[in-house]
Every structure is written in structure tokens, then in C-alpha cells.
Amino acid sequence: MNWFDAMLWGFVATVIMETLMAGSQGIGWSRISMPFILGTMLTANRDRAYALGLAVHFFDGWVIAFGYAAVFERLGAATPLTGALLGALQGLFVLTAVLPLMPGVHPRMATETHGPHFSRGLQPPGFMARNYGWRTPFVTLAAHIAYGMVLGLFYVPHV
């Protein structure tokens, strides 16, 4: 495995994905903020939550880049199309498996069956995270596809 490329391009891909997600939130296309959701799992201090969550999400992006690298190594090539397909699979997994799981493991998130409470004030994502806006699934998929494309474009497998 090309450890240097996985670390470097994993970092770059994560920066691009985070920029797309934060930008879409900033222009009103989505209300989701994975750094905030992750950060509020660690602290009740909403001011610190984003910074902590951003660190966690960046670390996750780096770790996941090694999974992409392993797939590229197994295939013997890295291409933007392969990366985009992996990114689409990852995005779909996040939307259909990870986010619906959040209300069950997040100490400050309401559930679909039990509404907000003073200790559980975050809205649950709902199906495909649509509670955070109808564009959220598209934005999330596009950001994950961009992540995969960056890795597929720049990662150089050892052949």
C-alpha cells in the first residue's frame, strides 16, 4: 500500500468533502453538519462541538482513505470512476445505515418515536437524512463521490 498517497490524498479528499458539505449548508441546500452531530456526541457544549466533530470527521476521512487504497491496490489501478463508484457506495451507506443509527447511539439526539427533550434536542436525520432538507441526500452523495474521485485520480497503487 502506498501509505504516503493514502495519507496525503485522504487528507485532500476529506478537505474537499467537508468544504462541499459545509458550503451546501452555508447556501441553504442542506442543514446537516456531520462535524456538529459527531461533536455533540462528545460534548454538550455546542460551541466546542463543531471543532471536536471536525477533528473526528477528518480522522474518519483519513482512516477510510486507507480502505479505498486497499481496494485500489487489490484492483491494481486507481481511477476517478472507480473512486466515484466507491464514494457513491460510501455515501449510500452513510445515508441508509449510519445516519438512521444515530438516534439510537447519540446521547443528545431525539428519535423518530420520541420527540425532542431538554437532553435530546438534536433532530433525528430521518430516511436518507431528509429531515435536514430534501437536497441533503444529493449533497451527501455528491460530496462522497467527490471524495472518492480525488482518491481515484491521485492515488498511485504499488503494482
PDB file of C-alpha atoms in Angstrom:
ATOM      1  CA  MET A   1       0.000   0.000   0.000  1.00  0.00           C
ATOM      2  CA  ASN A   2       1.159   3.494  -0.806  1.00  0.00           C
ATOM      3  CA  TRP A   3       0.883   4.938   2.719  1.00  0.00           C
ATOM      4  CA  PHE A   4       2.072   8.411   1.740  1.00  0.00           C
ATOM      5  CA  ASP A   5      -0.520   8.785  -1.028  1.00  0.00           C
ATOM      6  CA  ALA A   6      -3.288   7.397   1.178  1.00  0.00           C
ATOM      7  CA  MET A   7      -2.485   9.946   3.895  1.00  0.00           C
ATOM      8  CA  LEU A   8      -1.919  12.903   1.576  1.00  0.00           C
ATOM      9  CA  TRP A   9      -4.835  12.355  -0.787  1.00  0.00           C
ATOM     10  CA  GLY A  10      -7.070  11.135   2.018  1.00  0.00           C
ATOM     11  CA  PHE A  11      -6.494  14.492   3.719  1.00  0.00           C
ATOM     12  CA  VAL A  12      -7.120  16.442   0.493  1.00  0.00           C
ATOM     13  CA  ALA A  13     -10.244  14.404  -0.306  1.00  0.00           C
ATOM     14  CA  THR A  14     -11.566  14.991   3.204  1.00  0.00           C
ATOM     15  CA  VAL A  15     -10.953  18.750   2.919  1.00  0.00           C
ATOM     16  CA  ILE A  16     -12.883  18.801  -0.365  1.00  0.00           C
ATOM     17  CA  MET A  17     -15.740  16.707   1.026  1.00  0.00           C
ATOM     18  CA  GLU A  18     -16.003  18.881   4.164  1.00  0.00           C
ATOM     19  CA  THR A  19     -15.886  22.053   2.054  1.00  0.00           C
ATOM     20  CA  LEU A  20     -18.715  20.797  -0.156  1.00  0.00           C
ATOM     21  CA  MET A  21     -20.820  19.763   2.839  1.00  0.00           C
ATOM     22  CA  ALA A  22     -20.217  22.997   4.774  1.00  0.00           C
ATOM     23  CA  GLY A  23     -20.722  25.071   1.637  1.00  0.00           C
ATOM     24  CA  SER A  24     -24.036  23.393   0.907  1.00  0.00           C
ATOM     25  CA  GLN A  25     -25.115  24.120   4.450  1.00  0.00           C
ATOM     26  CA  GLY A  26     -23.984  27.727   4.116  1.00  0.00           C
ATOM     27  CA  ILE A  27     -26.043  28.338   0.975  1.00  0.00           C
ATOM     28  CA  GLY A  28     -29.093  26.559   2.367  1.00  0.00           C
ATOM     29  CA  TRP A  29     -29.037  23.362   0.326  1.00  0.00           C
ATOM     30  CA  SER A  30     -28.808  21.204   3.433  1.00  0.00           C
ATOM     31  CA  ARG A  31     -28.930  21.620   7.190  1.00  0.00           C
ATOM     32  CA  ILE A  32     -26.753  18.614   8.021  1.00  0.00           C
ATOM     33  CA  SER A  33     -23.418  19.107   9.739  1.00  0.00           C
ATOM     34  CA  MET A  34     -21.674  15.827  10.429  1.00  0.00           C
ATOM     35  CA  PRO A  35     -18.958  17.589  12.456  1.00  0.00           C
ATOM     36  CA  PHE A  36     -21.649  19.089  14.693  1.00  0.00           C
ATOM     37  CA  ILE A  37     -23.513  15.783  15.027  1.00  0.00           C
ATOM     38  CA  LEU A  38     -20.297  13.926  15.866  1.00  0.00           C
ATOM     39  CA  GLY A  39     -19.113  16.669  18.199  1.00  0.00           C
ATOM     40  CA  THR A  40     -22.330  16.742  20.184  1.00  0.00           C
ATOM     41  CA  MET A  41     -21.840  13.036  20.828  1.00  0.00           C
ATOM     42  CA  LEU A  42     -18.699  14.003  22.742  1.00  0.00           C
ATOM     43  CA  THR A  43     -19.740  17.227  24.483  1.00  0.00           C
ATOM     44  CA  ALA A  44     -22.889  19.082  25.452  1.00  0.00           C
ATOM     45  CA  ASN A  45     -21.055  22.366  24.796  1.00  0.00           C
ATOM     46  CA  ARG A  46     -22.467  23.355  21.420  1.00  0.00           C
ATOM     47  CA  ASP A  47     -19.685  25.908  20.880  1.00  0.00           C
ATOM     48  CA  ARG A  48     -16.977  23.237  21.150  1.00  0.00           C
ATOM     49  CA  ALA A  49     -18.947  20.510  19.414  1.00  0.00           C
ATOM     50  CA  TYR A  50     -18.159  21.617  15.860  1.00  0.00           C
ATOM     51  CA  ALA A  51     -14.394  21.751  16.436  1.00  0.00           C
ATOM     52  CA  LEU A  52     -14.329  18.337  18.134  1.00  0.00           C
ATOM     53  CA  GLY A  53     -16.585  16.829  15.496  1.00  0.00           C
ATOM     54  CA  LEU A  54     -14.491  18.258  12.680  1.00  0.00           C
ATOM     55  CA  ALA A  55     -11.409  16.593  14.156  1.00  0.00           C
ATOM     56  CA  VAL A  56     -13.272  13.280  14.411  1.00  0.00           C
ATOM     57  CA  HIS A  57     -14.637  13.553  10.875  1.00  0.00           C
ATOM     58  CA  PHE A  58     -11.177  14.358   9.488  1.00  0.00           C
ATOM     59  CA  PHE A  59      -9.730  11.365  11.297  1.00  0.00           C
ATOM     60  CA  ASP A  60     -12.527   9.208   9.865  1.00  0.00           C
ATOM     61  CA  GLY A  61     -11.767  10.539   6.387  1.00  0.00           C
ATOM     62  CA  TRP A  62      -8.134   9.559   6.766  1.00  0.00           C
ATOM     63  CA  VAL A  63      -8.956   6.075   8.036  1.00  0.00           C
ATOM     64  CA  ILE A  64     -11.487   5.472   5.263  1.00  0.00           C
ATOM     65  CA  ALA A  65      -8.903   6.586   2.681  1.00  0.00           C
ATOM     66  CA  PHE A  66      -6.870   3.508   3.617  1.00  0.00           C
ATOM     67  CA  GLY A  67      -9.894   1.358   2.777  1.00  0.00           C
ATOM     68  CA  TYR A  68     -10.091   2.994  -0.649  1.00  0.00           C
ATOM     69  CA  ALA A  69      -6.336   2.466  -1.064  1.00  0.00           C
ATOM     70  CA  ALA A  70      -6.747  -1.222  -0.220  1.00  0.00           C
ATOM     71  CA  VAL A  71      -9.423  -1.556  -2.908  1.00  0.00           C
ATOM     72  CA  PHE A  72      -7.251   0.278  -5.442  1.00  0.00           C
ATOM     73  CA  GLU A  73      -4.319  -1.966  -4.577  1.00  0.00           C
ATOM     74  CA  ARG A  74      -6.468  -5.074  -4.985  1.00  0.00           C
ATOM     75  CA  LEU A  75      -7.695  -3.837  -8.373  1.00  0.00           C
ATOM     76  CA  GLY A  76      -4.173  -2.850  -9.390  1.00  0.00           C
ATOM     77  CA  ALA A  77      -5.302   0.606 -10.513  1.00  0.00           C
ATOM     78  CA  ALA A  78      -6.926   3.745  -9.203  1.00  0.00           C
ATOM     79  CA  THR A  79      -9.243   5.709 -11.477  1.00  0.00           C
ATOM     80  CA  PRO A  80     -11.638   8.593 -10.875  1.00  0.00           C
ATOM     81  CA  LEU A  81     -14.521   6.362 -11.987  1.00  0.00           C
ATOM     82  CA  THR A  82     -13.611   3.620  -9.517  1.00  0.00           C
ATOM     83  CA  GLY A  83     -13.221   6.236  -6.791  1.00  0.00           C
ATOM     84  CA  ALA A  84     -16.574   7.794  -7.699  1.00  0.00           C
ATOM     85  CA  LEU A  85     -18.282   4.403  -7.504  1.00  0.00           C
ATOM     86  CA  LEU A  86     -16.706   3.702  -4.117  1.00  0.00           C
ATOM     87  CA  GLY A  87     -17.726   7.198  -2.976  1.00  0.00           C
ATOM     88  CA  ALA A  88     -21.303   6.596  -4.105  1.00  0.00           C
ATOM     89  CA  LEU A  89     -21.378   3.312  -2.170  1.00  0.00           C
ATOM     90  CA  GLN A  90     -19.950   5.019   0.902  1.00  0.00           C
ATOM     91  CA  GLY A  91     -22.448   7.884   0.626  1.00  0.00           C
ATOM     92  CA  LEU A  92     -25.360   5.464   0.285  1.00  0.00           C
ATOM     93  CA  PHE A  93     -24.079   3.515   3.298  1.00  0.00           C
ATOM     94  CA  VAL A  94     -23.895   6.708   5.350  1.00  0.00           C
ATOM     95  CA  LEU A  95     -27.397   7.766   4.298  1.00  0.00           C
ATOM     96  CA  THR A  96     -29.103   4.391   4.709  1.00  0.00           C
ATOM     97  CA  ALA A  97     -27.213   2.719   7.576  1.00  0.00           C
ATOM     98  CA  VAL A  98     -25.099   5.160   9.585  1.00  0.00           C
ATOM     99  CA  LEU A  99     -27.410   8.173   9.927  1.00  0.00           C
ATOM    100  CA  PRO A 100     -30.550   6.138  10.793  1.00  0.00           C
ATOM    101  CA  LEU A 101     -28.490   4.504  13.555  1.00  0.00           C
ATOM    102  CA  MET A 102     -27.583   7.868  15.109  1.00  0.00           C
ATOM    103  CA  PRO A 103     -30.684   8.411  17.298  1.00  0.00           C
ATOM    104  CA  GLY A 104     -30.008   5.072  18.994  1.00  0.00           C
ATOM    105  CA  VAL A 105     -26.404   5.880  19.888  1.00  0.00           C
ATOM    106  CA  HIS A 106     -26.356   9.680  20.107  1.00  0.00           C
ATOM    107  CA  PRO A 107     -26.980  10.898  23.665  1.00  0.00           C
ATOM    108  CA  ARG A 108     -28.376  14.260  22.532  1.00  0.00           C
ATOM    109  CA  MET A 109     -30.500  13.283  19.520  1.00  0.00           C
ATOM    110  CA  ALA A 110     -34.252  12.792  19.560  1.00  0.00           C
ATOM    111  CA  THR A 111     -35.685   9.690  17.907  1.00  0.00           C
ATOM    112  CA  GLU A 112     -38.433   9.303  15.329  1.00  0.00           C
ATOM    113  CA  THR A 113     -40.746   7.890  18.007  1.00  0.00           C
ATOM    114  CA  HIS A 114     -39.756  10.138  20.928  1.00  0.00           C
ATOM    115  CA  GLY A 115     -39.571  13.812  20.127  1.00  0.00           C
ATOM    116  CA  PRO A 116     -37.225  16.456  21.466  1.00  0.00           C
ATOM    117  CA  HIS A 117     -36.466  16.626  25.161  1.00  0.00           C
ATOM    118  CA  PHE A 118     -34.231  19.063  27.041  1.00  0.00           C
ATOM    119  CA  SER A 119     -31.435  16.454  26.964  1.00  0.00           C
ATOM    120  CA  ARG A 120     -32.160  15.304  23.400  1.00  0.00           C
ATOM    121  CA  GLY A 121     -32.569  18.453  21.341  1.00  0.00           C
ATOM    122  CA  LEU A 122     -30.998  17.413  18.042  1.00  0.00           C
ATOM    123  CA  GLN A 123     -33.366  16.427  15.272  1.00  0.00           C
ATOM    124  CA  PRO A 124     -33.051  12.829  14.017  1.00  0.00           C
ATOM    125  CA  PRO A 125     -31.907  12.558  10.385  1.00  0.00           C
ATOM    126  CA  GLY A 126     -34.890  10.551   9.129  1.00  0.00           C
ATOM    127  CA  PHE A 127     -34.861   8.444   5.972  1.00  0.00           C
ATOM    128  CA  MET A 128     -31.890   9.387   3.780  1.00  0.00           C
ATOM    129  CA  ALA A 129     -31.304  12.355   6.155  1.00  0.00           C
ATOM    130  CA  ARG A 130     -34.235  14.180   4.599  1.00  0.00           C
ATOM    131  CA  ASN A 131     -35.168  15.807   7.930  1.00  0.00           C
ATOM    132  CA  TYR A 132     -32.158  18.039   7.223  1.00  0.00           C
ATOM    133  CA  GLY A 133     -33.594  19.174   3.877  1.00  0.00           C
ATOM    134  CA  TRP A 134     -34.747  17.445   0.707  1.00  0.00           C
ATOM    135  CA  ARG A 135     -31.429  18.185  -1.039  1.00  0.00           C
ATOM    136  CA  THR A 136     -29.381  16.572   1.753  1.00  0.00           C
ATOM    137  CA  PRO A 137     -29.180  13.086   0.162  1.00  0.00           C
ATOM    138  CA  PHE A 138     -27.946  14.599  -3.116  1.00  0.00           C
ATOM    139  CA  VAL A 139     -25.403  16.852  -1.418  1.00  0.00           C
ATOM    140  CA  THR A 140     -24.155  13.975   0.732  1.00  0.00           C
ATOM    141  CA  LEU A 141     -23.794  11.672  -2.268  1.00  0.00           C
ATOM    142  CA  ALA A 142     -22.063  14.363  -4.342  1.00  0.00           C
ATOM    143  CA  ALA A 143     -19.580  15.113  -1.539  1.00  0.00           C
ATOM    144  CA  HIS A 144     -18.738  11.422  -1.083  1.00  0.00           C
ATOM    145  CA  ILE A 145     -18.396  10.933  -4.838  1.00  0.00           C
ATOM    146  CA  ALA A 146     -16.000  13.906  -4.952  1.00  0.00           C
ATOM    147  CA  TYR A 147     -14.028  12.336  -2.070  1.00  0.00           C
ATOM    148  CA  GLY A 148     -13.701   9.080  -3.997  1.00  0.00           C
ATOM    149  CA  MET A 149     -12.849  10.812  -7.255  1.00  0.00           C
ATOM    150  CA  VAL A 150      -9.967  12.710  -5.648  1.00  0.00           C
ATOM    151  CA  LEU A 151      -8.555   9.487  -4.236  1.00  0.00           C
ATOM    152  CA  GLY A 152      -9.059   7.659  -7.537  1.00  0.00           C
ATOM    153  CA  LEU A 153      -7.452  10.455  -9.520  1.00  0.00           C
ATOM    154  CA  PHE A 154      -4.326  10.929  -7.403  1.00  0.00           C
ATOM    155  CA  TYR A 155      -3.648   7.703  -5.519  1.00  0.00           C
ATOM    156  CA  VAL A 156      -0.861   5.668  -7.106  1.00  0.00           C
ATOM    157  CA  PRO A 157      -1.028   1.967  -6.221  1.00  0.00           C
ATOM    158  CA  HIS A 158       2.087  -0.143  -5.899  1.00  0.00           C
ATOM    159  CA  VAL A 159       1.950  -2.511  -8.820  1.00  0.00           C
TER     160      VAL A 159
END
